[in-house]
XYZ file of C-alpha atoms in Angstrom:
338
model
C 107.679 152.933 76.663
C 109.942 150.481 78.570
C 109.488 146.801 77.779
C 109.893 143.588 79.747
C 113.193 143.114 77.927
C 114.392 146.473 79.279
C 113.482 145.443 82.818
C 115.291 142.141 82.393
C 118.443 143.882 81.112
C 118.522 146.361 83.984
C 117.897 143.680 86.617
C 120.353 141.257 85.023
C 117.817 138.445 84.646
C 115.873 136.712 81.874
C 112.525 137.940 80.563
C 111.036 134.678 81.890
C 112.079 135.693 85.419
C 110.520 139.138 84.949
C 107.303 137.426 83.822
C 107.276 135.249 86.945
C 107.693 138.305 89.173
C 104.945 140.229 87.359
C 102.411 137.397 87.405
C 103.403 135.995 90.812
C 102.778 132.483 89.545
C 106.113 130.817 90.289
C 108.857 130.924 92.869
C 111.545 133.588 92.461
C 114.404 134.067 94.915
C 113.646 137.081 97.157
C 116.860 138.893 96.189
C 116.092 138.391 92.491
C 112.500 139.524 92.948
C 113.724 142.677 94.682
C 116.088 143.474 91.788
C 113.306 143.049 89.240
C 110.847 145.179 91.199
C 113.502 147.893 91.644
C 114.171 147.895 87.880
C 110.438 148.184 87.192
C 110.221 151.213 89.485
C 113.267 152.888 87.968
C 111.970 152.384 84.431
C 108.374 153.218 85.396
C 107.392 149.950 83.750
C 103.665 149.266 83.374
C 102.114 146.009 82.268
C 100.345 146.180 78.930
C 96.909 144.735 78.214
C 98.298 141.391 77.062
C 100.265 141.001 80.278
C 97.197 141.897 82.341
C 95.165 139.260 80.503
C 97.902 136.719 81.131
C 97.894 137.497 84.845
C 94.114 137.288 85.239
C 93.535 134.218 83.073
C 92.121 131.456 85.242
C 91.905 127.902 83.988
C 91.564 128.992 80.332
C 94.801 127.203 79.535
C 95.756 123.823 80.930
C 99.359 122.695 81.017
C 100.707 119.145 80.808
C 104.273 118.222 81.647
C 104.850 114.679 80.465
C 107.634 112.248 79.651
C 108.734 111.095 76.209
C 105.747 111.474 73.879
C 107.192 108.795 71.581
C 106.480 106.281 74.355
C 102.942 104.839 73.962
C 102.437 105.081 77.737
C 102.767 108.863 77.646
C 100.586 109.062 74.559
C 97.832 107.430 76.642
C 98.491 109.874 79.473
C 98.201 112.841 77.099
C 95.017 111.421 75.586
C 93.351 111.248 79.007
C 94.295 114.850 79.763
C 93.121 116.016 76.341
C 89.707 114.357 76.735
C 88.946 116.403 79.833
C 90.417 119.597 78.357
C 88.145 119.301 75.326
C 85.073 118.535 77.407
C 85.759 121.570 79.613
C 86.527 123.888 76.699
C 90.048 124.772 77.808
C 93.171 124.958 75.699
C 95.960 122.460 76.299
C 99.669 123.201 76.191
C 102.105 120.258 76.396
C 105.779 120.175 77.318
C 108.039 117.127 77.580
C 110.438 116.587 80.465
C 112.382 113.793 78.789
C 113.119 112.085 82.149
C 115.766 114.717 82.898
C 115.512 117.030 85.906
C 116.729 120.064 83.970
C 114.205 119.496 81.168
C 111.371 118.897 83.640
C 112.194 122.164 85.409
C 112.421 124.047 82.115
C 109.123 122.518 80.993
C 107.348 123.566 84.179
C 108.757 127.084 83.946
C 107.610 127.290 80.334
C 104.042 126.216 81.133
C 103.801 128.655 84.044
C 105.183 131.528 82.005
C 102.693 130.810 79.232
C 99.860 131.425 81.685
C 98.913 127.852 82.566
C 97.442 127.999 86.049
C 96.035 124.462 86.016
C 98.914 122.040 85.356
C 99.144 118.235 85.323
C 102.712 117.178 86.039
C 104.434 113.882 85.304
C 107.952 114.428 86.627
C 110.127 111.397 87.321
C 113.424 113.152 88.053
C 112.643 116.379 89.929
C 113.178 116.015 93.677
C 110.199 116.107 96.030
C 111.390 119.406 97.509
C 111.521 120.984 94.069
C 107.989 119.851 93.225
C 106.739 121.087 96.603
C 108.254 124.489 95.877
C 106.469 124.677 92.533
C 103.230 123.468 94.117
C 103.401 126.198 96.772
C 103.329 128.852 94.056
C 101.013 127.007 91.659
C 97.909 126.053 93.678
C 96.288 124.202 90.764
C 99.288 121.969 90.000
C 98.555 118.228 90.285
C 101.193 115.488 90.196
C 100.319 112.268 88.387
C 102.013 108.849 88.717
C 103.807 109.884 91.885
C 102.963 110.122 95.571
C 104.409 112.859 97.780
C 103.048 112.678 101.321
C 103.151 116.448 101.888
C 101.188 116.926 98.648
C 98.941 113.877 98.853
C 95.732 115.832 98.173
C 97.230 116.911 94.827
C 98.744 113.585 93.784
C 97.199 110.863 91.606
C 99.177 107.646 91.913
C 99.319 103.901 91.228
C 100.043 101.178 93.753
C 103.132 100.008 91.863
C 104.316 97.654 94.562
C 101.107 95.644 94.609
C 100.977 95.584 90.803
C 104.480 94.111 90.573
C 103.632 91.678 93.363
C 100.630 90.410 91.354
C 102.720 89.955 88.208
C 105.462 88.035 90.015
C 102.932 85.997 92.001
C 101.311 84.965 88.706
C 104.622 83.531 87.501
C 105.261 81.799 90.808
C 101.787 80.263 90.789
C 102.593 78.735 87.398
C 105.631 76.965 88.691
C 108.391 79.445 87.871
C 111.124 79.901 90.449
C 114.047 81.421 88.520
C 112.490 84.754 87.536
C 114.455 87.714 86.188
C 113.316 91.294 86.675
C 114.179 93.682 83.828
C 113.812 97.185 85.201
C 114.658 100.827 84.502
C 118.186 102.123 84.946
C 116.962 105.410 86.450
C 116.473 105.923 90.221
C 112.770 106.695 89.895
C 109.990 105.845 92.338
C 108.318 103.369 89.968
C 111.498 101.324 89.799
C 111.935 101.069 93.544
C 108.281 100.241 94.189
C 108.061 97.555 91.508
C 111.312 95.978 92.629
C 109.902 95.866 96.163
C 106.769 94.076 94.922
C 108.833 91.578 92.912
C 111.098 90.863 95.887
C 108.157 90.505 98.276
C 106.496 87.883 96.069
C 109.734 85.899 95.783
C 110.366 86.117 99.514
C 106.874 84.859 100.372
C 107.416 81.919 98.010
C 110.698 81.053 99.696
C 112.764 82.062 96.652
C 116.009 83.967 97.174
C 116.948 86.097 94.136
C 120.536 85.630 93.015
C 123.013 88.253 91.777
C 122.187 89.026 88.176
C 118.463 88.398 88.494
C 117.730 92.135 88.375
C 118.762 93.677 85.053
C 118.737 97.486 84.796
C 118.569 99.023 81.316
C 116.941 102.027 79.594
C 113.170 101.574 79.616
C 112.641 101.489 75.860
C 112.850 98.917 73.077
C 116.623 99.209 72.839
C 116.888 98.610 76.573
C 114.792 95.482 76.160
C 117.112 94.233 73.424
C 120.114 94.841 75.668
C 118.390 92.972 78.510
C 117.651 90.015 76.211
C 121.354 89.672 75.395
C 122.148 89.657 79.110
C 119.507 86.985 79.658
C 121.033 84.844 76.905
C 124.509 85.192 78.424
C 123.399 84.658 82.017
C 124.388 81.436 83.824
C 121.037 81.536 85.672
C 118.476 79.117 84.180
C 115.661 81.681 83.878
C 112.255 80.320 82.989
C 110.441 83.667 83.266
C 110.952 87.434 83.125
C 108.998 90.326 84.612
C 109.630 93.601 82.761
C 109.276 97.265 83.696
C 107.084 98.004 80.680
C 105.676 96.517 77.492
C 108.073 98.182 75.048
C 110.993 96.609 76.891
C 109.207 93.259 76.617
C 108.854 93.834 72.863
C 112.601 94.436 72.581
C 113.294 91.274 74.566
C 110.979 89.245 72.327
C 112.668 90.452 69.155
C 116.159 89.376 70.224
C 114.979 86.055 71.666
C 113.098 85.240 68.442
C 116.284 86.019 66.490
C 118.164 83.522 68.651
C 115.595 80.788 68.235
C 114.208 80.934 71.774
C 110.634 79.671 71.803
C 108.209 81.854 73.744
C 106.644 81.012 76.112
C 107.790 77.381 76.068
C 111.393 78.259 76.886
C 110.841 81.621 78.539
C 107.651 83.171 79.910
C 107.245 86.935 79.905
C 105.080 89.465 81.772
C 105.008 93.142 80.833
C 103.681 96.289 82.441
C 101.381 99.104 81.164
C 99.122 97.211 78.707
C 99.801 99.525 75.769
C 98.067 98.706 72.480
C 101.003 96.811 70.984
C 100.962 94.275 73.851
C 98.051 92.341 72.370
C 99.644 92.255 68.901
C 103.023 90.847 69.908
C 103.718 87.149 69.341
C 102.867 85.602 71.634
C 100.325 88.149 72.849
C 101.788 89.650 75.996
C 100.482 88.952 79.477
C 100.861 92.294 81.203
C 99.789 94.582 84.016
C 97.073 97.021 82.940
C 98.075 100.515 84.028
C 94.920 102.707 84.192
C 96.885 105.753 83.063
C 94.052 107.331 81.063
C 91.676 107.168 84.033
C 94.417 108.572 86.245
C 95.091 111.360 83.739
C 91.403 112.271 83.630
C 91.223 112.390 87.419
C 94.361 114.537 87.644
C 93.042 116.950 85.013
C 89.651 117.279 86.673
C 91.376 117.925 89.989
C 93.672 120.589 88.519
C 90.798 122.416 86.817
C 88.671 122.319 89.973
C 91.551 123.777 91.982
C 92.018 126.532 89.382
C 88.298 127.284 89.377
C 87.552 127.632 93.071
C 90.313 125.937 95.036
C 87.922 123.257 96.306
C 88.040 119.972 94.376
C 85.159 117.546 94.425
C 85.765 114.397 96.488
C 87.402 111.634 94.494
C 89.729 108.677 94.723
C 93.313 109.564 93.830
C 94.964 106.169 94.436
C 94.578 103.555 91.689
C 95.198 99.802 91.438
C 96.442 97.808 88.461
C 95.061 94.533 87.137
C 96.801 91.614 85.457
C 95.743 90.959 81.845
C 96.233 87.290 80.926
C 97.259 86.520 77.348
C 99.638 83.988 75.818
C 103.186 84.776 76.980
C 103.214 82.689 80.178
C 103.282 78.901 80.315
C 102.635 76.692 83.343
C 105.665 74.564 84.120
C 105.302 70.865 84.776
C 106.424 69.982 88.298
C 109.601 68.347 87.078
C 110.564 71.345 84.963
C 110.362 73.963 87.688
C 113.543 75.956 88.102
């Protein structure tokens, strides 16, 4: 009896491509699809019972494409998805995209080929057109932490611009005028939106950011350490810093403590995400609370509803962030404002 491997060899494609053609659950180039179907006819290939079960499975397996699972932010995202999966009695399969377009694409292909019809996708590097192509062939795919206008009914997103505006406004209201922004070094939507919020708050306060105020580094602890060294070497008299996330803030704190910089007396700091470690840093970190678990639950519910009957229940897909006040920001005396 011919196998899927035989079909793949005759058509000159991978077994994963043959699976996509058989199950019709992902995009395949028309010419490639034709070659696979021709090979199936020539070999008189018939799907076995396992393949039939894979093709007819509906919502029994939920897929999650996420970022780096070592990052506490993505651990919270996965926890929100898992809560709904458990409550609905569906299995969960997780793949990491690693903030690389090729890995995100491979992760999506893997989840689809494993029979995941309902999929929650966090993809920071895949282009909008690529995600739209996947969405067209995966009706129960929902994108989280990203807004694509043509797919708005299947997106769950955060108002990043307003969140960054609030954080920067908080520093301005406490007398800070020379405020650095430590951000990601990847051209992702979050970066652009948060920079826009930071710049808007400065502009409204009559503050013109100078060259060197925006520091772009990897958005992890090591990136934060690198940013701290740039802050120490900068000629700008920074009194405050707004960071892309809390783990970067932790890296900044470590290096500044090593160099004897007193926080927040000499430098105030605001993070983003409100991961668990934020409250245990010294000083406890003022940060923007990112409701990622609530967003993950909403995205998962939406994906499962789409897989079940194609008609999701009404719900709010846009979320707002709130500022969490702790101990890492000091109010400057009028004479000390920079």
